[in-house]
Amino acid sequence: MLSSPESRPRSGVAADWGPWPRAVLWLALAVAPFAVLAAVHWRLLPFKEAGDYAQYLSHAKALVDGRPYGDIGYLYTPYNFMIGPRVQPPGWPLLLLPSVALFGTGLLVPKILVTLFMVGFIVAIALRIGRGDDRWIAVATAAAVGVGLEASFATNSPLSDVPFMALLFGITLLADTEVPLTWRRTLLIGLLGTFVISVRLIGVAIVPAVFLLALVRPRDRKKLLTLSLAWVVLGAIAIVIVGLDRVPFLALALRGPEVLFKRFISIFVRYRFSLLESLLYPTPWNLINDAWHGVGLILLPLGAWDFVRRYWRSLLFCLVVAYLGVMGTAPVYDQRYLWPMWPVIVYCLFAGARRLVSWLPRISAPMQRLVPWGAAAIIAGSVATATQTPARGELLTRPDVQALFEWVRGEAARSPDPMRVLFITPRVLTLETGVPAMGFFWAKPEDVVSEFARVRLTHVITGSIGLLHPSLDGLETLMQERKSSFEPVFENGDFTVYRLRDLYPPLPTQGS
């Protein structure tokens, strides 16, 4: 028997997985829909909007090359901190380290690694949901989450999100068991939780989650409170050592209660698209999908009652509360930040459908038997729809981008002085060419000059290939006022490269 039910209300029923060969087949059934979509998407390279993956790989390469962790060529500018922090958390680069050491910064091995983490995440969802509910809803939830994430191209880039989710749900499997925690298991939860925070900083939600669990689970209270306190102490020491400004977005997160409350009450508005994506798109017709989403939004609160009733004394439940609190008050947001909550959202969807049909007079029993088949139909339809959904544009397969990067490599090799450029996706350019790069930003013309001088910029590459970016009024005004300082040296498709000349005083020569 794979299941090991945690402390749950007596009404909770753990999934009966049967002997291990049969259990493996059930888990394979949960993974199969994702595997189909992953195979369809396998040849896709990162989309042109992607950039974080390049920074993670650059950090790993810096460690392989024996350079400081932050020596990656990304020229951070406080005028546009949304491009990415100066440094990313080290957890995912450390996991990428063996791949980069053996195979370089190519994307094949990292994609294999992300895909394996996704399989682990799907299995962990099925096992964890199965500790408090029926087998069908555990398998359906896991399968639907896998389909929804891959329909959103979650494995398209080697980002930290998928490893983060897999590790997070792995911790819930360790913590939510029927037997009391031992000190050894508590230590293991602490070590994995610390590493989860190093993979994605929002993983800090594990700290208040464990504290909440201590309040609702008296049998393990001493161990859980000790672990919570240890995390708080280690976190304070880490901030003192690293510095407040070196923790991504922490300074922006530390705001007054009024600011935090305003952020939290807008959480639905900010994440409504990700919420709808978690409900899947089972048909190619927008009107029918909209109707399904409307039904799903009605079912969610009904299923939430089942989730609370069955899991409220679990780390899974406490993690939902803590994670939503951290996510809702965070200064930055992205639709994928809601991904770790998708298993609970999908569970509430199916549990809500089950609860709704249980209220139907006379036909309740046969309708409840149809709910699993309805879930299977939704999943199958979503797979079929996703296979027909066109991918967003890739960056690295564009001929003009390839020609631009080749020119940058050649210019850097020919130039006697270090080359530093401004580009729409700076971290990708740096990873592909080795040339340090800064992203687009908005500032007054005099501040543009000051920022260029700070990093000793040598070239400006205009052209956005359709990507959203800040207004470049300051740069454009500067280029009009000082045309002689911007010498066109390369043009290709959407891109024009300008060499900077006499824009700011040169560095003093040695001995001067």
XYZ file of C-alpha atoms in Angstrom:
512
model
C 0.000 0.000 0.000
C 1.566 3.324 -1.114
C -0.652 5.559 0.941
C 0.171 6.565 4.480
C -2.696 8.782 5.688
C -1.783 11.790 7.778
C -3.805 13.075 10.670
C -7.079 13.968 9.029
C -10.748 14.186 9.958
C -12.433 10.838 10.336
C -14.469 11.531 7.230
C -11.265 11.487 5.148
C -10.614 8.302 3.185
C -7.127 7.515 1.915
C -6.714 6.283 -1.631
C -6.419 2.530 -2.029
C -3.571 2.170 -4.504
C -3.469 -1.618 -4.252
C -0.254 -3.670 -4.672
C 2.749 -1.683 -5.892
C 2.566 -2.818 -9.571
C -1.012 -1.571 -9.750
C -0.051 1.602 -7.886
C 2.691 2.291 -10.429
C 0.136 1.927 -13.222
C -2.174 4.452 -11.543
C 0.687 6.908 -11.131
C 1.714 6.348 -14.751
C -1.869 7.178 -15.724
C -1.494 10.486 -13.881
C 1.733 11.273 -15.757
C 0.600 10.103 -19.214
C -1.364 13.224 -20.340
C 1.581 15.459 -19.477
C 3.952 13.089 -21.289
C 1.885 13.398 -24.472
C 2.047 17.196 -24.419
C 5.720 17.238 -23.432
C 6.510 15.083 -26.470
C 4.593 17.484 -28.733
C 6.447 20.482 -27.260
C 9.839 18.813 -27.019
C 11.602 20.678 -29.848
C 10.463 24.124 -28.747
C 13.162 26.497 -27.526
C 12.551 29.227 -24.928
C 10.161 31.911 -26.070
C 11.372 35.423 -26.744
C 9.906 36.668 -23.441
C 12.082 34.254 -21.448
C 15.220 35.492 -19.742
C 15.427 34.041 -16.244
C 16.656 30.695 -17.559
C 19.711 32.394 -19.069
C 20.608 33.939 -15.723
C 20.320 30.595 -13.918
C 22.597 28.946 -16.478
C 25.026 31.877 -16.299
C 25.274 31.507 -12.516
C 26.004 27.796 -12.905
C 28.640 28.529 -15.567
C 30.297 31.104 -13.320
C 30.689 28.458 -10.617
C 32.023 25.920 -13.132
C 34.546 28.469 -14.416
C 35.689 29.317 -10.889
C 34.339 32.874 -11.025
C 32.279 34.569 -8.291
C 28.630 33.538 -8.330
C 27.463 37.009 -9.385
C 30.046 37.431 -12.143
C 27.684 36.592 -15.005
C 27.863 39.649 -17.263
C 24.327 40.816 -16.515
C 24.488 44.600 -16.038
C 21.741 45.244 -13.524
C 20.063 48.646 -13.582
C 17.869 49.965 -10.765
C 15.915 51.864 -13.441
C 14.353 48.557 -14.512
C 14.615 46.003 -11.711
C 11.791 43.966 -13.279
C 14.186 42.459 -15.825
C 15.676 40.395 -13.033
C 17.601 40.801 -9.776
C 21.381 41.238 -9.667
C 21.658 37.583 -8.701
C 19.140 34.771 -8.625
C 18.786 32.442 -5.618
C 21.462 29.714 -5.808
C 19.361 26.566 -5.451
C 18.491 25.970 -9.106
C 21.969 26.923 -10.434
C 23.435 24.388 -8.000
C 21.142 21.708 -9.428
C 22.178 22.759 -12.943
C 25.869 22.719 -12.024
C 26.633 19.078 -13.016
C 24.858 19.540 -16.350
C 26.758 22.732 -17.158
C 30.058 21.207 -16.048
C 29.613 18.166 -18.297
C 27.666 19.528 -21.261
C 28.002 23.310 -21.190
C 25.089 25.733 -21.275
C 23.105 23.929 -23.972
C 19.386 23.594 -23.314
C 18.843 19.858 -23.893
C 20.042 18.449 -20.556
C 18.388 21.220 -18.473
C 15.122 20.530 -20.312
C 15.422 16.824 -19.505
C 16.036 17.745 -15.871
C 12.995 20.055 -15.736
C 10.838 17.360 -17.362
C 11.913 14.804 -14.754
C 11.090 17.269 -11.979
C 7.650 17.728 -13.536
C 7.075 13.973 -13.471
C 8.127 13.976 -9.815
C 5.744 16.835 -9.097
C 2.804 15.026 -10.703
C 3.529 11.849 -8.745
C 3.894 13.833 -5.509
C 0.507 15.490 -6.117
C -1.202 12.133 -6.615
C 0.384 10.612 -3.520
C -0.305 13.630 -1.317
C -3.933 14.136 -2.384
C -4.392 10.372 -2.098
C -3.581 10.506 1.611
C -6.838 12.310 2.274
C -9.226 11.349 -0.523
C -10.156 8.760 -3.136
C -7.755 7.401 -5.726
C -9.664 8.783 -8.703
C -9.562 12.371 -7.481
C -5.858 12.076 -6.622
C -5.006 10.779 -10.104
C -7.335 13.235 -11.869
C -5.941 16.196 -9.942
C -2.348 15.254 -10.701
C -3.090 14.589 -14.376
C -5.004 17.852 -14.818
C -2.219 19.888 -13.214
C 0.356 18.261 -15.487
C -1.756 19.044 -18.561
C -2.453 22.615 -17.467
C 1.190 23.378 -16.763
C 2.460 21.893 -20.006
C -0.329 23.657 -21.917
C 1.262 26.802 -20.438
C 4.658 25.534 -21.694
C 6.041 25.108 -18.172
C 8.951 22.925 -19.324
C 9.763 25.108 -22.321
C 12.534 26.925 -20.420
C 14.750 25.525 -17.659
C 13.247 27.736 -14.957
C 13.227 27.100 -11.215
C 9.427 26.888 -10.907
C 9.020 23.181 -11.639
C 11.870 21.972 -9.352
C 10.515 24.309 -6.671
C 7.024 22.806 -6.868
C 8.305 19.231 -6.896
C 10.461 19.799 -3.814
C 7.685 21.678 -2.016
C 5.196 18.841 -2.466
C 7.930 16.379 -1.513
C 8.150 18.139 1.845
C 4.406 17.733 2.374
C 4.830 13.991 1.835
C 7.466 13.963 4.583
C 5.458 16.062 7.036
C 1.912 14.778 6.530
C 2.013 11.216 7.811
C -0.036 9.251 10.302
C 2.916 8.686 12.623
C 4.402 11.466 14.788
C 7.447 13.275 13.473
C 10.848 12.138 14.667
C 13.727 14.554 15.166
C 15.459 12.953 12.176
C 12.485 13.583 9.901
C 12.131 17.121 11.285
C 15.784 17.765 10.423
C 15.211 16.436 6.904
C 12.177 18.710 6.491
C 14.318 21.601 7.700
C 17.122 20.872 5.250
C 14.758 20.429 2.292
C 12.795 23.510 3.293
C 15.981 25.571 3.439
C 16.944 24.344 -0.021
C 13.444 25.114 -1.340
C 13.896 28.721 -0.183
C 17.223 28.806 -2.024
C 15.469 27.652 -5.209
C 12.734 30.304 -5.064
C 12.567 32.960 -2.378
C 8.788 32.695 -2.194
C 9.520 29.311 -0.643
C 9.965 31.300 2.574
C 6.247 30.573 2.976
C 7.345 27.218 4.400
C 8.377 29.026 7.604
C 4.954 30.432 8.607
C 3.376 27.224 7.247
C 5.335 25.064 9.684
C 4.475 27.487 12.488
C 0.760 27.216 11.641
C 1.084 23.442 11.540
C 2.516 23.511 15.046
C -0.638 25.285 16.209
C -3.064 22.751 14.697
C -1.032 19.581 15.295
C -0.286 19.278 19.041
C 1.493 15.917 18.750
C 4.420 17.484 16.817
C 4.280 20.992 18.276
C 7.663 20.969 20.024
C 9.570 19.810 16.970
C 7.738 22.135 14.576
C 8.193 25.211 16.765
C 11.885 24.403 17.109
C 12.202 24.146 13.336
C 10.343 27.445 12.830
C 12.600 29.244 15.284
C 15.715 27.783 13.667
C 14.594 29.091 10.256
C 13.945 32.570 11.634
C 17.413 32.722 13.223
C 19.146 31.390 10.093
C 17.200 33.818 7.907
C 18.214 36.792 10.051
C 21.865 35.706 9.951
C 21.723 35.252 6.161
C 20.279 38.755 5.638
C 22.974 40.280 7.844
C 25.726 38.457 5.938
C 24.372 38.985 2.418
C 22.861 42.416 2.930
C 19.312 43.627 2.467
C 19.975 44.965 -1.029
C 21.298 41.590 -2.215
C 18.071 39.711 -1.443
C 15.897 40.023 -4.572
C 12.922 42.377 -4.063
C 13.138 42.163 -0.243
C 13.444 45.916 0.189
C 10.342 46.378 -1.964
C 8.447 43.765 0.045
C 9.052 45.484 3.387
C 6.266 48.037 3.348
C 3.624 49.255 5.758
C 0.397 47.348 6.539
C -1.666 49.609 4.273
C 0.508 48.844 1.239
C 0.532 45.114 1.988
C -3.245 45.067 2.424
C -3.802 46.824 -0.907
C -1.565 44.282 -2.610
C -3.396 41.353 -1.031
C -6.924 42.465 -1.895
C -5.894 42.707 -5.556
C -4.625 39.107 -5.660
C -7.614 37.833 -7.677
C -7.242 40.602 -10.251
C -3.522 39.969 -10.601
C -3.770 36.190 -10.881
C -7.151 35.698 -12.558
C -5.613 34.462 -15.805
C -3.535 31.813 -14.040
C -6.627 30.758 -12.084
C -8.564 30.234 -15.319
C -5.622 28.356 -16.865
C -5.660 25.948 -13.920
C -9.275 25.060 -14.809
C -8.021 23.975 -18.258
C -9.281 24.694 -21.763
C -11.086 21.483 -22.768
C -12.295 22.673 -26.191
C -10.945 24.825 -29.029
C -14.002 27.102 -28.786
C -13.695 30.191 -26.593
C -17.406 30.442 -25.791
C -17.566 26.883 -24.462
C -14.350 27.342 -22.508
C -15.716 30.539 -20.978
C -18.865 28.686 -19.950
C -16.764 25.902 -18.418
C -14.697 28.440 -16.488
C -17.874 30.018 -15.184
C -19.029 26.617 -13.928
C -15.578 25.974 -12.476
C -15.595 29.211 -10.493
C -18.888 28.084 -8.939
C -17.508 24.641 -8.098
C -14.313 25.914 -6.457
C -15.850 27.211 -3.203
C -17.895 24.003 -2.911
C -14.757 21.892 -3.204
C -12.833 24.199 -0.875
C -15.049 22.936 1.929
C -13.900 19.380 1.254
C -10.270 20.518 1.141
C -10.493 22.266 4.513
C -12.425 19.406 6.090
C -9.985 16.724 4.966
C -6.618 18.480 5.107
C -6.793 21.260 7.691
C -4.340 19.564 10.064
C -1.761 19.060 7.348
C 1.268 20.960 6.135
C -0.429 21.068 2.736
C -3.292 23.163 4.119
C -0.985 25.408 6.168
C 1.235 25.883 3.143
C -1.731 27.079 1.066
C -2.584 29.696 3.696
C 1.008 30.873 4.096
C 1.865 30.818 0.397
C -1.200 32.832 -0.600
C -0.348 35.341 2.124
C 3.236 35.761 0.907
C 2.227 35.794 -2.761
C -0.597 38.273 -2.194
C 1.633 40.806 -0.425
C 4.682 40.402 -2.706
C 5.775 43.512 -4.650
C 6.157 41.601 -7.928
C 3.893 39.091 -9.598
C 3.748 36.740 -12.529
C 0.998 34.320 -13.523
C 3.325 31.366 -12.934
C 3.685 32.304 -9.257
C 0.253 30.723 -8.750
C 1.394 27.400 -10.228
C 2.232 25.805 -6.831
C -1.401 26.303 -5.833
C -2.821 24.632 -8.937
C -3.055 21.159 -7.314
C -5.315 22.561 -4.608
C -7.373 24.584 -7.097
C -7.903 21.559 -9.341
C -8.709 19.347 -6.352
C -11.363 21.874 -5.258
C -12.760 21.848 -8.800
C -13.291 18.083 -8.881
C -14.331 17.872 -5.238
C -16.838 20.662 -5.869
C -18.343 18.734 -8.776
C -18.617 15.653 -6.587
C -20.298 17.621 -3.810
C -22.730 19.317 -6.191
C -23.998 16.069 -7.731
C -24.334 14.551 -4.254
C -27.131 17.031 -3.610
C -29.193 15.900 -6.597
C -32.274 13.944 -5.499
C -32.732 10.361 -6.711
C -29.886 10.457 -9.257
C -27.069 11.314 -6.857
C -25.448 7.856 -6.847
C -25.174 7.366 -10.631
C -24.094 10.986 -11.126
C -21.277 10.613 -8.595
C -20.008 7.641 -10.588
C -19.959 9.851 -13.679
C -17.851 12.619 -12.104
C -14.507 10.754 -12.550
C -15.372 10.166 -16.189
C -16.248 13.810 -16.575
C -12.838 14.733 -15.128
C -11.185 12.340 -17.583
C -13.085 13.968 -20.473
C -11.966 17.442 -19.381
C -8.348 16.282 -19.213
C -8.489 14.488 -22.569
C -10.126 17.462 -24.241
C -7.501 19.790 -22.796
C -4.702 17.608 -24.150
C -6.279 17.657 -27.625
C -6.759 21.432 -27.477
C -3.210 22.081 -26.238
C -1.664 20.027 -29.042
C -3.323 22.415 -31.512
C -2.354 25.610 -29.656
C 0.376 27.475 -31.526
C 3.501 28.248 -29.532
C 4.602 31.803 -28.920
C 7.575 33.020 -30.933
C 10.998 31.643 -30.070
C 14.017 33.928 -29.863
C 16.998 31.737 -30.652
C 15.557 30.338 -33.894
C 15.073 33.772 -35.476
C 17.580 34.331 -38.313
C 17.963 38.021 -37.451
C 18.741 37.179 -33.806
C 21.247 34.521 -34.836
C 22.953 36.977 -37.221
C 22.994 39.678 -34.537
C 24.541 37.388 -31.937
C 27.149 36.229 -34.445
C 28.073 39.851 -35.184
C 28.332 40.623 -31.457
C 30.678 37.669 -30.950
C 32.875 38.790 -33.828
C 32.909 42.432 -32.726
C 33.849 41.411 -29.176
C 36.728 39.314 -30.546
C 37.952 42.166 -32.795
C 37.629 44.977 -30.272
C 40.716 45.790 -28.166
C 38.455 47.075 -25.383
C 35.749 45.189 -23.457
C 32.368 45.336 -25.154
C 29.196 46.117 -23.165
C 25.802 46.510 -24.814
C 22.208 47.577 -24.257
C 19.699 44.980 -25.508
C 16.041 44.019 -25.051
C 16.890 40.580 -23.545
C 20.281 41.167 -21.942
C 20.697 37.917 -20.049
C 20.077 35.791 -23.147
C 22.550 37.820 -25.196
C 25.191 37.456 -22.480
C 24.671 33.712 -22.206
C 24.871 33.231 -25.978
C 27.752 35.616 -26.731
C 29.665 36.112 -23.492
C 29.281 39.901 -23.844
C 27.942 41.770 -20.779
C 24.559 43.398 -21.410
C 22.043 45.736 -19.798
C 18.305 45.760 -20.483
C 16.107 48.605 -21.677
C 15.074 51.147 -19.055
C 13.341 54.500 -18.789
C 15.180 57.541 -17.459
C 15.780 61.169 -18.292
C 18.468 61.752 -20.944
C 21.033 62.927 -18.386
C 20.322 59.860 -16.234
C 20.671 57.620 -19.294
C 24.154 59.028 -19.836
C 24.996 58.536 -16.168
C 23.799 54.921 -16.191
C 25.679 54.142 -19.411
C 28.816 55.682 -17.905
C 28.441 53.680 -14.686
C 28.734 50.359 -16.533
C 30.962 51.745 -19.356
C 28.478 50.808 -22.074
C 29.999 50.619 -25.559
C 27.054 49.743 -27.830
C 23.287 50.255 -27.965
C 21.164 47.703 -29.828
C 17.702 49.008 -30.674
C 14.862 46.758 -31.738
C 12.387 44.919 -29.526
C 11.053 42.123 -31.795
C 7.611 42.892 -30.404
C 8.501 42.533 -26.721
C 6.976 44.880 -24.173
C 9.481 47.237 -22.614
C 9.647 50.571 -20.766
C 9.339 53.806 -22.678
C 12.642 54.739 -24.314
C 11.832 58.436 -24.591
C 14.947 59.379 -22.647
C 17.245 57.310 -24.853
C 15.526 58.443 -28.060
C 15.806 62.101 -27.019
C 19.470 61.588 -26.223
C 20.073 59.948 -29.606
C 18.447 62.909 -31.359
C 20.345 65.526 -29.382
C 23.733 63.824 -29.703
C 23.588 62.030 -33.015
C 27.351 62.058 -33.402
C 27.711 59.941 -30.246
C 25.671 57.090 -31.754
C 27.458 55.620 -34.764
C 25.443 52.968 -36.678
C 27.679 49.941 -37.228
C 25.264 47.063 -37.945
C 21.698 46.700 -39.121
C 19.699 43.512 -39.495
C 15.945 43.166 -39.615
C 14.495 44.731 -36.478
C 17.904 45.504 -34.983
C 20.299 48.406 -35.339
C 23.583 48.515 -33.437
C 25.141 51.848 -32.484
C 28.684 52.292 -31.229
C 28.915 54.963 -28.513
C 31.453 57.702 -29.223
C 32.409 60.546 -26.856
C 29.205 60.196 -24.861
C 31.032 60.347 -21.544
C 34.634 60.838 -20.463
C 36.882 57.794 -21.043
C 38.424 55.958 -18.142
C 41.793 57.399 -17.102
C 44.714 55.476 -18.568
C 47.190 53.754 -16.306
C 49.823 56.164 -15.020
C 47.889 59.292 -15.993
